[in-house]
Coordinates of C-alpha atoms in Angstrom, one line a residue:
M1 CA 184.5 64.2 88.4
S2 CA 182.4 63.0 85.4
E3 CA 183.0 62.2 81.9
R4 CA 182.1 66.1 81.3
I5 CA 183.7 69.3 82.5
T6 CA 181.6 71.4 84.5
A7 CA 182.6 75.2 85.6
S8 CA 183.4 73.8 88.6
D9 CA 185.8 71.4 86.9
L10 CA 187.4 74.3 85.2
A11 CA 187.8 76.5 88.4
R12 CA 189.6 73.8 89.7
M13 CA 191.9 73.2 86.7
L14 CA 192.6 77.0 86.9
V15 CA 193.4 76.8 90.5
A16 CA 195.7 74.0 89.7
A17 CA 197.1 76.0 86.7
A18 CA 197.7 78.7 88.9
Q19 CA 199.5 77.1 92.0
C20 CA 202.0 75.8 89.4
L21 CA 202.9 79.1 87.9
R22 CA 203.4 80.6 91.6
E23 CA 205.7 77.4 92.2
R24 CA 207.8 78.1 89.4
H25 CA 207.4 81.9 88.8
E26 CA 211.4 82.1 89.7
Y27 CA 212.6 79.6 87.1
L28 CA 210.3 81.4 84.3
S29 CA 212.2 84.9 85.0
Q30 CA 215.2 83.2 84.9
L31 CA 214.5 81.5 81.6
D32 CA 213.6 84.9 80.2
S33 CA 216.6 86.9 81.9
V34 CA 218.7 85.0 79.0
A35 CA 216.5 87.1 75.9
G36 CA 214.1 89.4 77.7
D37 CA 213.9 91.4 80.8
G38 CA 213.4 88.8 83.4
D39 CA 210.0 89.7 84.5
H40 CA 208.2 86.4 82.9
G41 CA 207.9 85.0 86.4
T42 CA 206.4 88.4 87.5
T43 CA 203.8 88.5 84.8
M44 CA 202.9 84.8 85.4
L45 CA 202.3 85.9 89.1
R46 CA 199.9 88.4 87.9
S47 CA 198.0 86.0 85.6
A48 CA 197.9 83.4 88.5
E49 CA 196.2 86.1 90.6
Q50 CA 193.6 86.7 88.2
M51 CA 193.1 83.0 87.0
D52 CA 192.4 82.4 90.9
A53 CA 190.5 85.2 91.4
A54 CA 187.7 84.5 88.1
A55 CA 188.1 80.7 89.9
Q56 CA 186.5 82.0 93.1
D57 CA 183.9 83.9 91.4
A58 CA 180.5 82.6 92.2
S59 CA 178.5 84.5 89.4
L60 CA 180.3 82.1 86.7
E61 CA 178.0 79.5 86.6
T62 CA 179.0 78.1 82.8
P63 CA 181.8 77.1 81.0
G64 CA 181.9 79.7 78.4
A65 CA 181.5 82.4 81.0
L66 CA 184.1 81.3 83.1
L67 CA 186.6 81.0 80.5
K68 CA 185.8 84.5 78.9
D69 CA 186.0 86.3 82.1
T70 CA 189.8 84.6 83.1
G71 CA 190.7 85.4 79.9
W72 CA 189.7 89.2 80.0
R73 CA 191.1 89.5 83.5
V74 CA 194.6 88.1 82.3
L75 CA 194.4 90.1 79.4
S76 CA 194.0 93.1 82.2
V77 CA 197.7 92.1 83.6
D78 CA 200.2 94.8 82.3
G79 CA 202.9 92.4 80.9
G80 CA 203.5 92.8 77.5
A81 CA 203.0 89.7 75.0
S82 CA 202.9 87.1 77.3
S83 CA 199.8 87.9 79.6
A84 CA 198.1 89.1 76.0
L85 CA 198.7 85.9 74.2
L86 CA 197.6 83.8 77.4
G87 CA 194.3 85.6 77.9
T88 CA 193.6 85.8 74.3
F89 CA 193.9 81.7 74.4
L90 CA 191.5 81.7 77.3
T91 CA 189.3 84.0 75.6
G92 CA 189.2 82.2 72.7
M93 CA 188.3 79.1 74.5
G94 CA 185.6 80.9 76.1
E95 CA 184.0 81.8 73.1
A96 CA 183.6 78.4 72.0
A97 CA 182.6 76.6 75.5
G98 CA 179.1 78.0 75.7
E99 CA 176.5 76.9 78.6
D100 CA 176.8 73.2 78.7
D101 CA 179.3 70.8 80.5
L102 CA 181.8 69.9 77.9
D103 CA 182.8 66.0 76.9
C104 CA 186.2 65.1 75.4
A105 CA 184.9 65.7 72.1
A106 CA 183.8 69.3 72.8
L107 CA 186.7 70.0 75.2
A108 CA 189.3 69.7 72.3
A109 CA 186.8 71.9 70.1
V110 CA 187.5 74.7 73.1
F111 CA 191.1 74.4 73.0
E112 CA 191.4 74.7 69.2
S113 CA 189.1 77.4 69.7
G114 CA 191.6 79.2 72.2
L115 CA 194.6 78.4 69.7
N116 CA 192.7 79.9 66.7
A117 CA 192.2 82.8 68.5
L118 CA 196.0 82.7 69.4
F119 CA 196.6 82.4 65.6
K120 CA 195.2 85.8 65.0
Q121 CA 197.0 87.7 67.1
T122 CA 200.7 86.3 66.2
K123 CA 202.4 85.1 63.3
A124 CA 204.6 82.6 65.4
R125 CA 204.1 78.9 64.6
P126 CA 205.6 76.0 65.9
G127 CA 209.6 76.2 65.2
D128 CA 209.5 79.6 66.1
K129 CA 210.5 79.4 69.8
T130 CA 207.1 80.6 71.4
V131 CA 204.4 79.7 73.5
V132 CA 203.0 77.9 70.2
D133 CA 205.7 75.2 70.3
A134 CA 204.1 73.8 73.5
L135 CA 200.3 75.3 73.1
A136 CA 200.0 73.5 69.4
P137 CA 201.1 69.8 70.4
A138 CA 199.1 70.2 73.6
V139 CA 195.8 71.2 72.0
A140 CA 196.2 68.5 68.9
A141 CA 196.6 65.6 71.8
I142 CA 193.3 66.7 73.3
R143 CA 191.7 66.5 70.0
S144 CA 193.7 63.0 69.1
A145 CA 192.5 61.9 72.8
A146 CA 189.0 62.5 71.9
Q147 CA 189.2 60.5 68.3
A148 CA 190.6 57.6 70.0
G149 CA 187.6 57.6 72.6
N150 CA 189.8 58.3 75.9
S151 CA 188.7 59.5 78.7
I152 CA 188.9 63.4 79.9
A153 CA 191.8 62.9 82.4
A154 CA 193.7 61.0 79.6
A155 CA 193.4 64.0 77.4
L156 CA 194.2 66.2 79.7
Q157 CA 197.3 64.1 81.0
D158 CA 198.2 63.4 77.4
A159 CA 198.3 67.5 76.6
A160 CA 200.6 68.0 79.7
T161 CA 203.2 65.6 78.3
A162 CA 203.2 67.3 74.8
A163 CA 203.1 70.7 76.4
E164 CA 206.1 69.8 78.4
T165 CA 207.8 67.9 75.5
G166 CA 206.9 71.0 73.1
A167 CA 208.5 73.3 75.9
E168 CA 211.4 71.2 76.4
S169 CA 212.2 71.0 72.4
T170 CA 212.5 75.3 72.0
K171 CA 216.2 74.7 73.8
A172 CA 217.2 73.3 70.1
L173 CA 215.5 76.5 68.6
V174 CA 216.6 79.9 67.1
A175 CA 214.5 82.5 68.4
R176 CA 212.7 84.2 66.1
Y177 CA 210.1 86.5 67.4
G178 CA 210.6 89.2 70.7
R179 CA 213.3 90.9 71.6
A180 CA 215.0 87.3 71.8
R181 CA 215.0 87.1 68.2
L182 CA 218.0 89.8 67.9
L183 CA 220.2 87.2 69.7
G184 CA 219.8 84.5 67.4
E185 CA 221.9 81.6 68.0
K186 CA 222.8 82.8 71.7
T187 CA 219.2 81.6 71.9
L188 CA 220.2 77.8 71.6
T189 CA 220.4 75.4 75.0
H190 CA 217.7 77.7 76.6
A191 CA 214.2 76.9 76.8
D192 CA 211.5 79.4 76.2
A193 CA 209.9 81.1 79.3
G194 CA 206.5 81.6 77.5
A195 CA 206.1 78.0 76.2
A196 CA 207.6 76.8 79.6
S197 CA 204.6 78.6 81.4
I198 CA 202.3 76.4 78.9
A199 CA 203.8 73.5 79.9
L200 CA 203.0 74.4 83.9
I201 CA 199.7 75.6 83.0
F202 CA 198.8 72.6 81.6
H203 CA 200.3 70.3 84.2
G204 CA 198.2 72.2 86.1
F205 CA 195.1 71.5 84.0
S206 CA 195.7 67.9 84.4
Q207 CA 196.0 67.9 88.1
P208 CA 192.5 67.6 89.3
F209 CA 192.1 64.8 87.2
L210 CA 194.6 62.3 88.3
A211 CA 192.9 60.4 91.0
Q212 CA 190.2 59.8 88.5
R213 CA 192.7 58.4 86.0
E214 CA 194.2 56.4 88.5
N215 CA 190.7 54.7 89.7

């Protein structure tokens, strides 16, 4: 892979992210059963199917087209807030991606666009024990890497680490949104399922670039 991300690179990222969700969907449902109805893993499985379907669509030849299509496919999943927020994030990324290949700075702007789109749909912010606790630091890590002149491979690995750390941090938080908020301090010690999903997705995003970073 080059120092620019193409639509083909993005497709590989989506496939890898989908695989990570499939491998851990039972764990995600276990997390969701603490404060929700235990179907988060199933929702992420259906979202993963849509991510795969978009990645395999040869007609989606530009980064923007691929990301917007992926987002709309995920939005079509009947999974409540989880699929709606993930779809909104991906669609927002597509709005900024356009037709050209993406260098690290452009990639950071694309992820920021996705996060801003999500912020228009939810009032949740870092500290509320939601997807935002993993997503916001992951996006910030990509921007920091771009500003430091680091490679795309390094930026995505930093983002994966930040997302995982963010998801882990939700164990110490009290839920403030969704059904989980009704349980109050009973949500302590358990990671938020949505944040855990974001960590898995970013781990998948980084996978196609691992060999490049090692070289």
